[in-house]
Amino acid sequence: MLSLIVKKFGGSSVADDDKLSNAARIIANSHVAGHQIVVVVSAQGDTTDDLLGKIASINPGASRRETDMLLACGEQMSASLLAMTVEKMGFPVISLTGWQAGMQTDSNHSVARIQKIDPERVRMELDKNNIVIIAGFQGINRFGDVTTIGRGGSDTTAVAFASALKADLCQIYTDVDGVYTADPRIVPEARKLKEISFDEMLELASLGAQVLASRSVEMAKRFRVKLEVLSSFLNQPGTIVKEVVKMENMQVSGVARDNNVARIALVGLADVPGVASNIFSLLARQKINVDIILQSIGRHNTKDISFTVTKSDLPEARSLIEEHKDSLAYETLVVSDHISKVSAVGAGMANNPGVAARMFTALARAGVNIQMISTSEIKVSVLIDLADSDRAVQVIHQEFFG
Amino acid sequence: MLSLIVKKFGGSSVADDDKLSNAARIIANSHVAGHQIVVVVSAQGDTTDDLLGKIASINPGASRRETDMLLACGEQMSASLLAMTVEKMGFPVISLTGWQAGMQTDSNHSVARIQKIDPERVRMELDKNNIVIIAGFQGINRFGDVTTIGRGGSDTTAVAFASALKADLCQIYTDVDGVYTADPRIVPEARKLKEISFDEMLELASLGAQVLASRSVEMAKRFRVKLEVLSSFLNQPGTIVKEVVKMENMQVSGVARDNNVARIALVGLADVPGVASNIFSLLARQKINVDIILQSIGRHNTKDISFTVTKSDLPEARSLIEEHKDSLAYETLVVSDHISKVSAVGAGMANNPGVAARMFTALARAGVNIQMISTSEIKVSVLIDLADSDRAVQVIHQEFFG
């Protein structure tokens, strides 16, 4: 059956002439098969980093408005270069910038949110039998200024167009060939999933699996866009991400880990109402995201509060808390960035209360000490010492998939 | 008196961080002096050539539409980088692409003609006291596609905005400090002109002086835009180009030469009407520009026609004429690309018929043989052997300025 397919190629999939040719071949094959093709591209290889380097050397405090103006060129260039590569193969094609393609965002430069897609131009080009190549990551605000939409922007652009165009499938081409039960570099026997649900993918994405930006998965879930994660270098099916997956009788569908974590503990807080509120309001005002939070009863009518932030937020969080030592009224501040968060994710978990216990037992058998625990309906996360990280992933994977 | 000034910086004037800083200082000084400043920039240094190199490697036959999409990034990047540099110095500034600035062109990609400038956005930014930096060389057609306007495009962009904004002055910053009576590399005693008329500048530009694109001078003349050519590296006045210049009692204002010339002679043509028409219609259909044309009476009721083309057009012109030998009916084709065109230009010439004679006499004294002569109201051009080129410029300059 003929259909409309959105294909997204990341920076590594269009990094040089050979890779552009490879992407063009994939696009051309789908076109020959009779599908309507919309492509979203990232900037080539290191282009974005090179442009950020220029800014660092010229004006590290450059406005976000001008930064967006510069960065958007990265995707515009790769879109036109990919279009030229497709032209060379003799296929009808046109490249469009974000604003030409109808990508409208708010005015939060560098982290703009998509407000609306007006797909008229894209539809017109598809009607002319053109392959349409859209520069990802960028849009336009209501003042006519170029915006960029932040990290994972090209994945999100692809999903947004798939939704606006009511595409049958949104394929995310990358350098891995799908979603695995664990990182194959840590667990060689990890196996590729045929399917995964949005919720599971979301947990995996936010837990450190780098396959898909979680923002794009959220959007795909909300607008029911069927996603496929697949390799641009292997000609084989990837992993389908969709609302409901066939029950594979699996309690756990994947094991993820995130080493970009730091733990902060405020020890000896007064055991009165409002303490937690003070701490987390303070952090929220500075846009510091807090992940796992744990409160325990301390000695002598006090309590302790521990929580995690990303490593990059640690210095700011730390100095913020130190500045407010008097008002927060804690005794000691304990900080660690030698930790890892390891998680088991699975939709089947909700009806199988034994999963957490099996995971803890497996870790205990391997001598891995658990520092903090956090659970949701479909995942169990533990905070452990960084040195135990690989082993923890391996024994949990062995427990559920071995 | 406060005024609105358009400043154009070429690729060499924004090639790296230091040069960006230098341009930003010039801009900031004018802003501090209370002027409203609109800046037009070219792409940095070799950027355009680098992008053309990418096209050559990916698809030498890339469409002009996609080529424009790619090339326009060069100016967009330099505009935002220059804006960041101005931001760093603490001045209010905004960069705009061609389409944001309201530059509307026809759809002849790569050689688009400017149709209209809608300066609303630029005026709005000026009203907010912003320095406005516009990416030169680019516009948008009525379909919303990015276009580029061809060689000399940034000069022409600057003049077009100066006209649309009714600017008081359009300053073209370059790596020379003005218009000289001759190329100082050939004639060390050449002197800088304070002023020159549009007509003289046009003749000089089309005769090989590389200071200003002749297209931009034509537009400045048509819309009465006062131009100044000046150095971005020396803090001193340049040369003013305007409608009427003060009479400096000069018959000749400059000597120019162009070595990018080839001569074609068709010898032994039938002396009947329509011969010249056949030849030049044939060349015109292939968009080959012909410069000097000379027709002379040959032997035995025949005539000869000689004309010049640019060196790059010579191969095509030659084979075109050879293909049509039968219909054109000439006896022999004589081609030379070892020639040089040397010209004396001056508005004062019109009322001084002795100028051509003085020029020919100076050349004769120096033993330079004249192959062809072409004159207009304000210039005299001679075609001579390439080997005599430098000497010819020197002796003509000596004759009029010595």
Coordinates of N, CA and C in Angstrom, one line a residue, chain A residues 166-338:
Chain A
K166 N -0.2 13.7 8.8 CA -0.9 12.5 9.0 C -0.1 11.3 8.3
A167 N 1.2 11.3 8.5 CA 2.0 10.3 7.8 C 1.7 8.9 8.4
D168 N 2.0 7.9 7.6 CA 1.7 6.6 8.0 C 2.8 6.0 8.9
L169 N 4.0 6.6 8.8 CA 5.2 6.2 9.5 C 6.2 7.3 9.6
C170 N 6.9 7.3 10.7 CA 8.0 8.3 10.9 C 9.2 7.5 11.2
Q171 N 10.2 7.4 10.3 CA 11.4 6.6 10.5 C 12.5 7.5 10.9
I172 N 13.1 7.1 12.0 CA 14.3 7.8 12.6 C 15.5 7.0 12.2
Y173 N 16.3 7.4 11.2 CA 17.6 6.7 10.8 C 18.7 7.2 11.7
T174 N 19.4 6.3 12.2 CA 20.5 6.6 13.1 C 21.7 5.6 13.0
D175 N 22.7 5.7 13.9 CA 23.8 4.8 13.7 C 23.6 3.5 14.5
V176 N 22.5 3.3 15.2 CA 22.1 2.0 15.8 C 20.9 1.5 15.1
D177 N 20.7 0.2 15.1 CA 19.7 -0.4 14.2 C 18.4 -0.7 15.0
G178 N 18.2 -0.1 16.2 CA 17.0 -0.3 16.9 C 17.1 -0.1 18.3
V179 N 16.1 -0.4 19.1 CA 16.1 -0.3 20.5 C 16.5 -1.7 21.1
Y180 N 17.4 -1.7 22.0 CA 17.9 -3.0 22.5 C 17.4 -3.2 24.0
T181 N 17.5 -4.4 24.4 CA 17.1 -4.7 25.8 C 18.1 -4.1 26.8
A182 N 19.3 -3.8 26.3 CA 20.3 -3.1 27.1 C 21.4 -2.6 26.1
D183 N 22.3 -1.7 26.5 CA 23.3 -1.2 25.6 C 24.2 -2.4 25.2
P184 N 24.3 -2.7 23.9 CA 25.1 -3.9 23.5 C 26.6 -3.7 23.8
R185 N 27.1 -2.5 24.1 CA 28.5 -2.3 24.4 C 28.7 -2.8 25.9
I186 N 27.6 -2.8 26.7 CA 27.8 -3.3 28.1 C 27.3 -4.8 28.2
V187 N 26.2 -5.1 27.5 CA 25.7 -6.4 27.5 C 25.7 -7.0 26.1
P188 N 26.7 -7.8 25.8 CA 26.9 -8.2 24.4 C 25.7 -9.1 23.9
E189 N 25.0 -9.8 24.8 CA 23.9 -10.7 24.5 C 22.6 -9.9 24.4
A190 N 22.6 -8.6 24.6 CA 21.4 -7.8 24.5 C 20.7 -8.0 23.1
R191 N 19.4 -8.0 23.1 CA 18.7 -8.3 21.8 C 17.9 -7.1 21.4
K192 N 17.7 -7.0 20.1 CA 16.9 -5.9 19.5 C 15.5 -6.2 19.7
L193 N 14.7 -5.1 20.1 CA 13.2 -5.3 20.3 C 12.6 -5.0 18.9
K194 N 11.6 -5.9 18.6 CA 10.8 -5.6 17.4 C 9.9 -4.4 17.6
E195 N 9.3 -4.4 18.8 CA 8.4 -3.3 19.1 C 8.6 -2.9 20.6
I196 N 8.2 -1.6 20.8 CA 8.2 -1.1 22.2 C 7.1 -0.1 22.3
S197 N 6.5 0.1 23.5 CA 5.4 1.0 23.6 C 6.0 2.4 23.8
F198 N 5.2 3.4 23.5 CA 5.6 4.8 23.8 C 6.1 5.0 25.2
D199 N 5.3 4.5 26.2 CA 5.6 4.7 27.6 C 7.0 4.1 27.9
E200 N 7.2 2.8 27.5 CA 8.5 2.2 27.7 C 9.6 3.0 27.1
M201 N 9.4 3.4 25.8 CA 10.4 4.1 25.1 C 10.7 5.5 25.9
L202 N 9.7 6.1 26.4 CA 9.8 7.3 27.1 C 10.7 7.1 28.4
E203 N 10.4 6.0 29.1 CA 11.2 5.8 30.3 C 12.6 5.5 29.9
L204 N 12.8 4.7 28.8 CA 14.2 4.3 28.4 C 14.9 5.6 28.0
A205 N 14.2 6.5 27.2 CA 14.9 7.7 26.7 C 15.3 8.6 27.8
S206 N 14.4 8.7 28.8 CA 14.7 9.6 29.9 C 15.7 9.0 30.9
L207 N 15.9 7.7 30.8 CA 16.8 7.0 31.7 C 18.1 6.8 31.1
G208 N 18.4 7.4 29.9 CA 19.8 7.4 29.4 C 20.0 6.6 28.1
A209 N 18.9 6.0 27.6 CA 19.1 5.4 26.3 C 19.1 6.5 25.3
Q210 N 20.1 6.6 24.5 CA 20.3 7.8 23.6 C 19.6 7.7 22.3
V211 N 18.8 6.7 22.1 CA 18.3 6.4 20.7 C 17.4 7.5 20.2
L212 N 16.5 8.0 21.0 CA 15.5 8.9 20.6 C 15.4 10.0 21.7
A213 N 15.2 11.3 21.3 CA 15.0 12.3 22.2 C 13.6 12.1 22.9
S214 N 13.6 12.2 24.2 CA 12.3 11.9 24.9 C 11.2 12.8 24.5
R215 N 11.6 14.1 24.1 CA 10.6 15.0 23.7 C 9.9 14.6 22.4
S216 N 10.6 13.9 21.5 CA 10.0 13.5 20.3 C 9.1 12.3 20.6
V217 N 9.5 11.4 21.6 CA 8.6 10.3 21.9 C 7.3 10.8 22.5
E218 N 7.4 11.8 23.4 CA 6.2 12.3 24.0 C 5.3 12.8 23.0
M219 N 5.8 13.6 22.0 CA 5.0 14.1 20.9 C 4.4 13.0 20.1
A220 N 5.2 12.0 19.8 CA 4.6 10.9 19.0 C 3.5 10.2 19.8
K221 N 3.7 10.0 21.1 CA 2.6 9.4 21.9 C 1.4 10.2 21.9
R222 N 1.5 11.5 22.1 CA 0.4 12.4 22.1 C -0.4 12.4 20.8
F223 N 0.3 12.4 19.7 CA -0.4 12.5 18.4 C -0.4 11.2 17.7
R224 N -0.1 10.1 18.4 CA -0.3 8.8 17.8 C 0.5 8.6 16.5
V225 N 1.8 9.1 16.5 CA 2.6 8.9 15.3 C 3.4 7.6 15.5
K226 N 3.3 6.7 14.5 CA 4.0 5.5 14.6 C 5.5 5.7 14.2
L227 N 6.4 5.3 15.1 CA 7.8 5.6 14.9 C 8.5 4.3 14.6
E228 N 9.6 4.4 13.8 CA 10.5 3.3 13.7 C 11.9 3.8 13.8
V229 N 12.7 3.2 14.7 CA 14.1 3.5 14.9 C 14.9 2.5 14.1
L230 N 15.7 2.9 13.1 CA 16.5 2.0 12.3 C 17.8 2.5 11.9
S231 N 18.6 1.6 11.4 CA 20.0 2.0 11.0 C 20.0 2.6 9.6
S232 N 20.8 3.6 9.3 CA 20.9 4.1 7.9 C 21.9 3.3 7.2
F233 N 22.6 2.4 7.9 CA 23.7 1.6 7.2 C 23.4 0.2 7.0
L234 N 22.4 -0.4 7.8 CA 22.0 -1.8 7.6 C 20.6 -1.7 7.0
N235 N 20.4 -2.5 5.9 CA 19.1 -2.6 5.2 C 18.2 -3.6 5.9
Q236 N 17.7 -3.3 7.1 CA 16.8 -4.2 7.8 C 15.9 -3.4 8.7
P237 N 14.8 -4.1 9.1 CA 13.8 -3.4 10.0 C 14.4 -3.0 11.3
G238 N 14.0 -2.0 11.9 CA 14.4 -1.5 13.2 C 13.4 -1.9 14.3
T239 N 13.2 -1.0 15.2 CA 12.3 -1.2 16.3 C 11.1 -0.2 16.1
I240 N 9.9 -0.8 16.1 CA 8.7 0.0 16.0 C 8.3 0.5 17.4
V241 N 8.0 1.8 17.5 CA 7.5 2.4 18.7 C 6.1 2.8 18.5
K242 N 5.1 2.3 19.2 CA 3.7 2.6 19.0 C 2.9 2.5 20.3
E243 N 1.7 2.8 20.2 CA 0.8 2.9 21.4 C 0.7 1.6 22.1
V244 N 0.3 0.5 21.4 CA 0.1 -0.8 22.1 C 1.0 -1.8 21.4
V245 N 1.7 -2.5 22.1 CA 2.6 -3.5 21.5 C 2.0 -4.9 21.8
K246 N 2.3 -5.8 20.9 CA 1.9 -7.2 21.2 C 2.5 -7.6 22.5
M247 N 1.8 -8.4 23.3 CA 2.3 -8.9 24.5 C 3.3 -9.9 24.2
E248 N 4.5 -9.7 24.6 CA 5.6 -10.7 24.3 C 5.8 -11.5 25.6
N249 N 4.9 -11.4 26.5 CA 5.0 -12.0 27.8 C 6.3 -11.6 28.5
M250 N 6.6 -10.3 28.3 CA 7.8 -9.8 28.9 C 7.5 -8.8 30.0
Q251 N 8.0 -9.1 31.2 CA 7.8 -8.1 32.3 C 8.7 -6.9 32.1
V252 N 9.9 -7.2 31.6 CA 10.8 -6.1 31.4 C 11.2 -6.0 29.9
S253 N 11.2 -4.8 29.3 CA 11.6 -4.7 27.9 C 13.0 -4.2 27.7
G254 N 13.5 -3.6 28.7 CA 14.9 -3.1 28.6 C 15.5 -2.6 29.9
V255 N 16.8 -2.6 29.8 CA 17.6 -2.1 31.0 C 18.4 -0.9 30.5
A256 N 18.3 0.2 31.2 CA 19.0 1.4 30.8 C 19.9 1.9 31.9
R257 N 20.9 2.7 31.6 CA 21.7 3.3 32.7 C 22.0 4.7 32.2
D258 N 22.2 5.6 33.3 CA 22.6 7.0 33.1 C 23.7 7.3 34.0
N259 N 24.8 7.7 33.5 CA 26.0 8.0 34.4 C 26.1 9.5 34.6
N260 N 25.2 10.3 33.9 CA 25.2 11.7 34.0 C 24.4 12.2 35.2
V261 N 24.7 11.7 36.3 CA 23.9 11.9 37.5 C 24.8 12.3 38.7
A262 N 24.3 13.2 39.5 CA 25.0 13.5 40.8 C 23.9 13.5 41.9
R263 N 24.4 13.2 43.1 CA 23.5 13.1 44.2 C 23.8 14.2 45.2
I264 N 22.8 14.9 45.7 CA 23.0 15.9 46.7 C 22.2 15.5 48.0
A265 N 22.8 15.5 49.1 CA 22.1 15.2 50.4 C 22.2 16.3 51.4
L266 N 21.1 16.8 51.9 CA 21.1 17.8 53.0 C 20.7 17.0 54.2
V267 N 21.7 17.0 55.1 CA 21.6 16.2 56.3 C 21.3 17.1 57.5
G268 N 20.4 16.6 58.4 CA 20.1 17.3 59.6 C 19.2 18.5 59.4
L269 N 18.1 18.3 58.7 CA 17.1 19.4 58.5 C 16.1 19.4 59.6
A270 N 15.6 20.5 59.9 CA 14.5 20.6 60.9 C 13.3 19.8 60.5
D271 N 12.7 19.0 61.3 CA 11.6 18.2 60.9 C 10.3 19.0 61.0
V272 N 10.2 20.0 60.2 CA 9.0 20.9 60.2 C 8.4 21.0 58.8
P273 N 7.2 21.4 58.7 CA 6.6 21.5 57.3 C 7.3 22.6 56.5
G274 N 7.4 22.5 55.2 CA 7.9 23.5 54.4 C 9.3 23.4 54.0
V275 N 10.0 22.4 54.6 CA 11.5 22.3 54.4 C 11.7 21.9 52.9
A276 N 11.0 20.8 52.5 CA 11.2 20.3 51.1 C 10.8 21.4 50.1
S277 N 9.7 22.0 50.4 CA 9.2 23.1 49.5 C 10.3 24.2 49.3
N278 N 10.9 24.6 50.4 CA 12.0 25.6 50.3 C 13.1 25.2 49.4
I279 N 13.6 24.0 49.6 CA 14.7 23.5 48.8 C 14.3 23.4 47.3
F280 N 13.2 22.8 47.0 CA 12.9 22.5 45.6 C 12.4 23.7 44.9
S281 N 11.8 24.7 45.6 CA 11.4 25.9 45.0 C 12.6 26.7 44.6
L282 N 13.6 26.7 45.5 CA 14.9 27.4 45.2 C 15.5 26.9 43.9
L283 N 15.6 25.5 43.8 CA 16.2 24.9 42.6 C 15.3 25.2 41.3
A284 N 14.0 25.1 41.5 CA 13.1 25.3 40.4 C 13.3 26.7 39.8
R285 N 13.4 27.7 40.7 CA 13.6 29.1 40.2 C 14.8 29.2 39.3
Q286 N 15.8 28.4 39.5 CA 17.0 28.5 38.7 C 16.9 27.4 37.6
K287 N 15.8 26.8 37.3 CA 15.5 25.9 36.2 C 16.4 24.6 36.4
I288 N 16.7 24.3 37.6 CA 17.5 23.0 37.8 C 16.5 21.9 38.0
N289 N 16.6 20.9 37.1 CA 15.7 19.7 37.2 C 16.2 18.8 38.2
V290 N 15.3 18.3 39.1 CA 15.6 17.3 40.1 C 14.9 16.0 39.7
D291 N 15.7 14.9 39.8 CA 15.1 13.6 39.4 C 14.6 12.9 40.6
I292 N 15.3 11.9 41.1 CA 14.9 11.1 42.3 C 15.0 11.9 43.6
I293 N 13.9 11.9 44.4 CA 14.0 12.5 45.7 C 13.7 11.5 46.8
L294 N 14.5 11.6 47.8 CA 14.3 10.6 48.9 C 14.4 11.4 50.2
Q295 N 13.4 11.2 51.1 CA 13.4 11.8 52.4 C 13.4 10.8 53.5
S296 N 14.3 10.9 54.4 CA 14.4 9.9 55.5 C 14.5 10.6 56.8
I297 N 14.2 9.9 57.8 CA 14.2 10.5 59.2 C 15.6 10.4 59.7
G298 N 16.1 11.6 60.2 CA 17.4 11.6 60.7 C 17.4 11.4 62.2
R299 N 18.6 11.8 62.8 CA 18.6 11.6 64.3 C 18.1 12.9 65.0
H300 N 17.7 12.8 66.3 CA 17.4 13.9 67.1 C 16.4 14.8 66.4
N301 N 15.2 14.3 66.0 CA 14.1 15.1 65.5 C 14.5 15.9 64.2
T302 N 15.4 15.3 63.5 CA 15.8 16.0 62.2 C 15.4 15.0 61.1
K303 N 15.5 15.6 59.8 CA 15.3 14.7 58.7 C 16.4 15.0 57.7
D304 N 16.6 14.0 56.7 CA 17.6 14.2 55.6 C 16.8 14.2 54.3
I305 N 17.2 15.0 53.4 CA 16.7 15.0 52.1 C 17.8 14.8 51.1
S306 N 17.6 13.7 50.2 CA 18.6 13.5 49.1 C 17.9 13.6 47.8
F307 N 18.6 14.0 46.8 CA 18.0 14.1 45.5 C 19.1 14.1 44.4
T308 N 18.7 13.8 43.2 CA 19.7 13.8 42.1 C 19.4 14.9 41.1
V309 N 20.5 15.4 40.5 CA 20.4 16.3 39.4 C 21.4 15.8 38.3
T310 N 21.4 16.4 37.2 CA 22.4 16.0 36.2 C 23.8 16.6 36.6
K311 N 24.8 15.9 36.2 CA 26.2 16.4 36.6 C 26.4 17.8 36.2
S312 N 25.9 18.2 35.1 CA 26.2 19.6 34.6 C 25.5 20.6 35.5
D313 N 24.4 20.3 36.2 CA 23.7 21.2 37.1 C 24.3 21.2 38.5
L314 N 25.2 20.2 38.8 CA 25.7 20.1 40.1 C 26.3 21.3 40.7
P315 N 27.3 21.9 40.0 CA 28.0 23.1 40.6 C 27.0 24.2 40.9
E316 N 26.0 24.5 40.1 CA 25.1 25.6 40.3 C 24.2 25.2 41.5
A317 N 23.7 24.0 41.5 CA 22.8 23.5 42.6 C 23.6 23.6 43.9
R318 N 24.8 23.1 43.9 CA 25.6 23.1 45.1 C 25.8 24.5 45.7
S319 N 26.2 25.5 44.8 CA 26.5 26.8 45.4 C 25.2 27.5 45.8
L320 N 24.1 27.2 45.1 CA 22.8 27.7 45.5 C 22.4 27.3 46.9
I321 N 22.6 26.0 47.2 CA 22.3 25.5 48.5 C 23.2 26.1 49.5
E322 N 24.5 26.2 49.2 CA 25.4 26.7 50.2 C 25.1 28.2 50.5
E323 N 24.7 28.9 49.5 CA 24.4 30.3 49.7 C 23.2 30.5 50.7
H324 N 22.3 29.5 50.6 CA 21.1 29.6 51.4 C 21.1 28.7 52.6
K325 N 22.4 28.5 53.1 CA 22.5 27.5 54.3 C 21.7 28.0 55.4
D326 N 21.7 29.3 55.7 CA 20.9 29.8 56.9 C 19.4 29.6 56.7
S327 N 18.9 29.9 55.6 CA 17.4 29.8 55.5 C 17.0 28.4 55.3
L328 N 17.8 27.5 54.7 CA 17.4 26.1 54.6 C 17.7 25.4 55.9
A329 N 18.6 25.8 56.7 CA 18.9 25.3 58.0 C 19.2 23.8 58.0
Y330 N 20.2 23.4 57.2 CA 20.7 22.0 57.3 C 22.0 22.0 58.1
E331 N 22.4 20.8 58.5 CA 23.7 20.7 59.2 C 24.9 20.5 58.3
T332 N 24.7 19.5 57.4 CA 25.8 19.2 56.5 C 25.3 18.9 55.1
L333 N 26.1 19.3 54.1 CA 25.8 19.0 52.7 C 26.7 18.0 52.2
V334 N 26.1 16.9 51.6 CA 27.0 15.8 51.1 C 26.7 15.6 49.6
V335 N 27.7 15.7 48.8 CA 27.6 15.7 47.4 C 28.4 14.5 46.8
S336 N 27.8 13.8 45.8 CA 28.6 12.8 45.1 C 28.3 12.8 43.6
D337 N 29.3 12.8 42.8 CA 29.0 12.6 41.4 C 29.6 11.3 40.9
H338 N 30.0 10.4 41.8 CA 30.5 9.1 41.4 C 29.4 8.1 41.4

